[in-house]
Tab-separated table of C-alpha atoms in Angstrom:
chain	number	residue	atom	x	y	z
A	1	UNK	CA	40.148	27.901	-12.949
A	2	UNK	CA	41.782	24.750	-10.972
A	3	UNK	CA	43.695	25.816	-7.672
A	4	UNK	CA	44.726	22.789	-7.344
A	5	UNK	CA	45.705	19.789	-9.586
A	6	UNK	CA	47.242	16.456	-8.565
A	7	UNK	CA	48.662	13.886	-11.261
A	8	UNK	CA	47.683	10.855	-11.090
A	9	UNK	CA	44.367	9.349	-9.780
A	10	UNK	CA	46.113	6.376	-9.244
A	11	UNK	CA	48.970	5.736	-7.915
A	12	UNK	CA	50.553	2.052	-7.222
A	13	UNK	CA	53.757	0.805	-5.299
A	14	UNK	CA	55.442	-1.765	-3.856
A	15	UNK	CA	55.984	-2.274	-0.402
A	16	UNK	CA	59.142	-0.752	0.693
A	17	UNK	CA	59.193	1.743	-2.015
A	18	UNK	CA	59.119	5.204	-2.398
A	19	UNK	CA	55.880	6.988	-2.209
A	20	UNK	CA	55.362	10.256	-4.230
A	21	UNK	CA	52.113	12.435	-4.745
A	22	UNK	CA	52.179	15.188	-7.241
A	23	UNK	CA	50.469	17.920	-6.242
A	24	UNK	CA	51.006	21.533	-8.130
A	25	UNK	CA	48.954	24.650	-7.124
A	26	UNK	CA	48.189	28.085	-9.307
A	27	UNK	CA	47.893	31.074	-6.567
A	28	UNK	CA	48.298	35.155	-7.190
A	29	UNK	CA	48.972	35.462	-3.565
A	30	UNK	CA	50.796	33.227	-0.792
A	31	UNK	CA	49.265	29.998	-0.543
A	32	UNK	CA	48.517	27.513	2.514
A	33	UNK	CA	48.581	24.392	1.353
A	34	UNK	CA	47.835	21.000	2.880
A	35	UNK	CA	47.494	17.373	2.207
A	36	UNK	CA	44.934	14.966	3.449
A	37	UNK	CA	44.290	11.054	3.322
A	38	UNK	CA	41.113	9.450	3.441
A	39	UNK	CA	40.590	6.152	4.570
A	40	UNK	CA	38.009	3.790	2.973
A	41	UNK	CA	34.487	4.796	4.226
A	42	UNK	CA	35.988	7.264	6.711
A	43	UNK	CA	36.264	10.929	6.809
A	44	UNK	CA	39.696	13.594	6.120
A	45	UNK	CA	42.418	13.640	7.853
A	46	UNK	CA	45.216	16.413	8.111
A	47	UNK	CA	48.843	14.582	7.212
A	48	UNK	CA	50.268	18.146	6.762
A	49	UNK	CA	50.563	21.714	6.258
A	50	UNK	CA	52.669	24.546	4.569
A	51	UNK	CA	51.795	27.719	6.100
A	52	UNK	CA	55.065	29.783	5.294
A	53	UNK	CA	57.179	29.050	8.301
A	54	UNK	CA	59.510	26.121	6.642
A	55	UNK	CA	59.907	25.125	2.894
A	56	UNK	CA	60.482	21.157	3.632
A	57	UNK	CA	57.288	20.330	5.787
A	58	UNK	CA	57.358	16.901	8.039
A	59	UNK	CA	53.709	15.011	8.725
A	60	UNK	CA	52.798	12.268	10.562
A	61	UNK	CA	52.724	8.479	9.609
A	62	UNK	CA	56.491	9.287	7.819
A	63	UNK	CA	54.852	11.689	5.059
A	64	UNK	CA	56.986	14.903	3.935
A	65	UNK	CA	56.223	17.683	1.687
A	66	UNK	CA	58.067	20.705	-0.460
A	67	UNK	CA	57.046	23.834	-1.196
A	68	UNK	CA	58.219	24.783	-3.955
A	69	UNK	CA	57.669	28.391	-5.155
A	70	UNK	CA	59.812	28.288	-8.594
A	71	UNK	CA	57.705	24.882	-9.728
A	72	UNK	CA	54.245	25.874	-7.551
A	73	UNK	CA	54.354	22.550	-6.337
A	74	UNK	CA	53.980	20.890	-2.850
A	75	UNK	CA	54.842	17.122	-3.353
A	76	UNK	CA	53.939	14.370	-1.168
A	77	UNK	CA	56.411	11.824	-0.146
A	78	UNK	CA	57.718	9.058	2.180
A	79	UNK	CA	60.762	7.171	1.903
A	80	UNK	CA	59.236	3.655	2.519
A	81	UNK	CA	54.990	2.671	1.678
A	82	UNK	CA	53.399	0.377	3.927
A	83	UNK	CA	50.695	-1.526	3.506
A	84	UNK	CA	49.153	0.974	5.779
A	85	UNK	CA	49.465	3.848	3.630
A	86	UNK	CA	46.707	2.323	1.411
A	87	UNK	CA	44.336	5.497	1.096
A	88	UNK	CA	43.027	8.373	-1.246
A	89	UNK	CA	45.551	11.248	-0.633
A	90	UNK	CA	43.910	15.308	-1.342
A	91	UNK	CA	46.030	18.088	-1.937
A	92	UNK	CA	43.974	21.412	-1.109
A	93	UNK	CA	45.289	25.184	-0.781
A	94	UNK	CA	43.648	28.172	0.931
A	95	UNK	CA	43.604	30.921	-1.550
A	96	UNK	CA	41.625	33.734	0.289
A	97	UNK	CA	43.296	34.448	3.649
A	98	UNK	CA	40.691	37.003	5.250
A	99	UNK	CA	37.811	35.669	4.237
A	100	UNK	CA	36.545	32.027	5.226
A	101	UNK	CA	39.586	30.411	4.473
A	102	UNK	CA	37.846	28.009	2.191
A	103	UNK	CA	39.640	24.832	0.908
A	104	UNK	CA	40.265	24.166	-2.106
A	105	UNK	CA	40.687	20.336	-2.930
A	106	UNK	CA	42.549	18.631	-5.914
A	107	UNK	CA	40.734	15.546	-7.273
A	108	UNK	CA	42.239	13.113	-5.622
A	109	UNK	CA	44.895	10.834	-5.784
A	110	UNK	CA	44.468	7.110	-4.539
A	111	UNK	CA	47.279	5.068	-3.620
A	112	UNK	CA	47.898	1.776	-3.778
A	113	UNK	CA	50.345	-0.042	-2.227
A	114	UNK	CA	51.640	-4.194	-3.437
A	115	UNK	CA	52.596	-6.566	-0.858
B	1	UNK	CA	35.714	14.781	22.853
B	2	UNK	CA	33.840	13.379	20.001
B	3	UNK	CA	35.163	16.008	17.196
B	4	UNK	CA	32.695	16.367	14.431
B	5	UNK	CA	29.669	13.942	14.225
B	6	UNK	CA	27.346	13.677	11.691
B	7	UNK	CA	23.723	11.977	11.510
B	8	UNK	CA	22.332	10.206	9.599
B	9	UNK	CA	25.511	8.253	8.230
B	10	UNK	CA	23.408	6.758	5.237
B	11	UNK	CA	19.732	7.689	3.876
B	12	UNK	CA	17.821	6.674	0.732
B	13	UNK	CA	15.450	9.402	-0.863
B	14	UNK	CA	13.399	9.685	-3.361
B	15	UNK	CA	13.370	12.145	-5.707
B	16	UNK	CA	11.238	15.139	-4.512
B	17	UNK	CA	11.721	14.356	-0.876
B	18	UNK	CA	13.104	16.528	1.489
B	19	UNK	CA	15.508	15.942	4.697
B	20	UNK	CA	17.827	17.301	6.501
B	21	UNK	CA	21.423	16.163	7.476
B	22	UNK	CA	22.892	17.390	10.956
B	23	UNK	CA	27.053	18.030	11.825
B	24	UNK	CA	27.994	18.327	15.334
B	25	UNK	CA	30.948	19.738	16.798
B	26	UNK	CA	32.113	20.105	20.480
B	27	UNK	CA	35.509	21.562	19.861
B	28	UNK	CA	34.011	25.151	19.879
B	29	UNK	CA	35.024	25.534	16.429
B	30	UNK	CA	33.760	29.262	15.183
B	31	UNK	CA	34.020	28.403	11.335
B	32	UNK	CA	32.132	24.973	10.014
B	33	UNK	CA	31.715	23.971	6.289
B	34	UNK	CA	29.033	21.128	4.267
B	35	UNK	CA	31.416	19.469	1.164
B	36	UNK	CA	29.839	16.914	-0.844
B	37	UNK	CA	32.147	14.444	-2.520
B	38	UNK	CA	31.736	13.004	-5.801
B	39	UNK	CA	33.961	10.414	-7.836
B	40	UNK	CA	36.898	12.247	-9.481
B	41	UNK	CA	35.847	15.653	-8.496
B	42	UNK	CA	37.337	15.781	-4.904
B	43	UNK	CA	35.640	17.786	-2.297
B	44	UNK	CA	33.658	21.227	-3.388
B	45	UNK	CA	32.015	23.546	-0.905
B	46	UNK	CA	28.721	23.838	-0.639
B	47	UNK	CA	27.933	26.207	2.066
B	48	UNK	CA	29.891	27.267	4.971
B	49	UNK	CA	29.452	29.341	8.124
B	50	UNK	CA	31.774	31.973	9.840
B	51	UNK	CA	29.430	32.137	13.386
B	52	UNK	CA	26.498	31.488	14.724
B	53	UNK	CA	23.891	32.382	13.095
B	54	UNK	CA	25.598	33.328	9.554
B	55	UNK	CA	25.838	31.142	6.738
B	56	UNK	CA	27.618	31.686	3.285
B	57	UNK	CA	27.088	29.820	0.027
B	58	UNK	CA	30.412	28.130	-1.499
B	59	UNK	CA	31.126	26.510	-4.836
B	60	UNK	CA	28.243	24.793	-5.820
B	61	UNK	CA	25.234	25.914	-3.339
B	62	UNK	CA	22.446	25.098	-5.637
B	63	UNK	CA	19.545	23.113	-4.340
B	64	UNK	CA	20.712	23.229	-0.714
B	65	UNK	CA	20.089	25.444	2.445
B	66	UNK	CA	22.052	25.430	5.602
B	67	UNK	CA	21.421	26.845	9.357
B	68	UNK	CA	23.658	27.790	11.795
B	69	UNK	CA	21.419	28.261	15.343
B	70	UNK	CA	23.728	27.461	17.446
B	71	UNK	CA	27.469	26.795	17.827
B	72	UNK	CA	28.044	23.638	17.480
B	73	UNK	CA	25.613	22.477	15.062
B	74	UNK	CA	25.679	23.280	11.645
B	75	UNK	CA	22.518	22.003	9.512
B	76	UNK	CA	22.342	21.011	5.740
B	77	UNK	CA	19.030	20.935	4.504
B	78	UNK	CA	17.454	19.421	0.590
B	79	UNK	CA	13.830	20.547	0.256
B	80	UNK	CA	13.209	18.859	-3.082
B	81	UNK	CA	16.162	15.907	-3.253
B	82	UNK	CA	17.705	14.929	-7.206
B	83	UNK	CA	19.280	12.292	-8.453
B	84	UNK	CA	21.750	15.019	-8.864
B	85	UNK	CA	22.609	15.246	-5.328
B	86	UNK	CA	23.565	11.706	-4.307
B	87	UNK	CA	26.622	12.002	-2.923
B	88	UNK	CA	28.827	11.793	0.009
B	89	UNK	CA	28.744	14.829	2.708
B	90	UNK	CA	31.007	15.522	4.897
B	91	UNK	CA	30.802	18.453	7.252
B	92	UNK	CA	34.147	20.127	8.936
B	93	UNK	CA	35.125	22.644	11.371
B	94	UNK	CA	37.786	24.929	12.373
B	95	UNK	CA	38.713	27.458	14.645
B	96	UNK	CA	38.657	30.068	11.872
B	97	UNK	CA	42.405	31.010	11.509
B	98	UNK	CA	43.601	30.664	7.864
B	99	UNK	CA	46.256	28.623	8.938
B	100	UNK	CA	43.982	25.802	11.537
B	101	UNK	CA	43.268	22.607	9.796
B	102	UNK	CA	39.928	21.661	9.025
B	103	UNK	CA	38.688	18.930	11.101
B	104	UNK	CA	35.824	16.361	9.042
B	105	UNK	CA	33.017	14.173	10.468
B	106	UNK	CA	32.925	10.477	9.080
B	107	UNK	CA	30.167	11.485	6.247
B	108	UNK	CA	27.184	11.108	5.000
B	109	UNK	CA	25.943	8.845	1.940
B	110	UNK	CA	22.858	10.183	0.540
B	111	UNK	CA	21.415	8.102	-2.541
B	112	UNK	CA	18.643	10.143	-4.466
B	113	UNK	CA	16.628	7.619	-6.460
């Protein structure tokens, strides 16, 4: 069964314009749930995390997320792309809480961003 | 600190071959992970470890093994390599808490021929 799904393996915008990253999650308990980016040819990096304390979530480089019980979704967005923000995005959740806390990773959604 | 390090960062096997990729850590991480990442599938677990000397298989653990002799270094290991296992690896690490971000090494791109 897929934790985690992400619309859209491709994603394209303009410079400027708003960025958004679909990201829904199925879960029988609580969730943690984070995105990452991935640079070309470079490994994961943590942009940001829901872990219960505040709905409306605030990463770095600008990037914002919603959890959303009603709609199991945790969005990615930023007001403005830059050229910078040219990168594969991964929305994973942590379903088991006392075991390993394994990841689970969506597929992937890559971003690209027009000058 | 150097985080999480990996070696080699690219190899060429041939099918049959054995070898054996290494993940560092100096972060004193209890909990380290081996993903492999394949086009359109994201990241899956392959193995993962909890502490020193335990190891756990993950989502797809067939074909590998993975040792966990000391702290900081968690090995992957392919005794018979496939063309089925080419494929990026990335080892992580984290200090174990459900709620602690992983932490990933640059990778590893392993071409079975």
């Amino acid at each position: 069964a897929q934790s985690v799904t992400q619309l859209g393996s491709h994603v394209s915008v303009s410079e400027g314009a708003l960025v958004l990253l679909r990201c829904n999650y199925s879960s029988s308990v609580p969730p943690y749930l984070f995105w990452y980016v991935q640079y070309p040819n470079q490994g994961l990096q943590l942009l940001l995390k829901y872990t219960s304390a505040a709905t409306l979530v605030k990463g770095i480089n600008g990037f914002e997320a919603e959890f959303k019980k009603s709609e199991t979704s945790f969005h990615l967005t930023k007001p403005s792309a830059h050229m910078s923000d040219a990168a594969e995005y991964f929305c994973a959740v942590i379903l088991d809480q006392t075991g390993a806390n394994n990841l689970f990773f969506g597929t992937g959604t890559r971003l690209t961003v027009i000058p | 600190n150097a985080g999480v390090t990996q070696t080699p960062k690219f190899r060429v096997l041939k099918t049959g071959q054995s070898m054996t990729l290494l993940c560092a850590q100096d972060m004193n991480h209890e909990y380290m992970y081996w993903y492999r990442q394949d086009p359109g599938m994201g990241l899956r677990l392959i193995h993962y470890s909890v502490g020193e000397g335990t190891t756990a298989k993950g989502e797809v653990p067939d074909g590998y093994n993975v040792s966990r002799l000391k702290k900081q270094n968690f090995l992957l290991g392919l005794e018979s390599a496939a063309p089925s296992q080419t494929s990026v690896y990335f080892c992580a690490s984290s200090r174990g808490l459900s709620y602690n971000e992983q932490f990933f090494g640059p990778g590893t791109r392993l071409t079975v021929l």
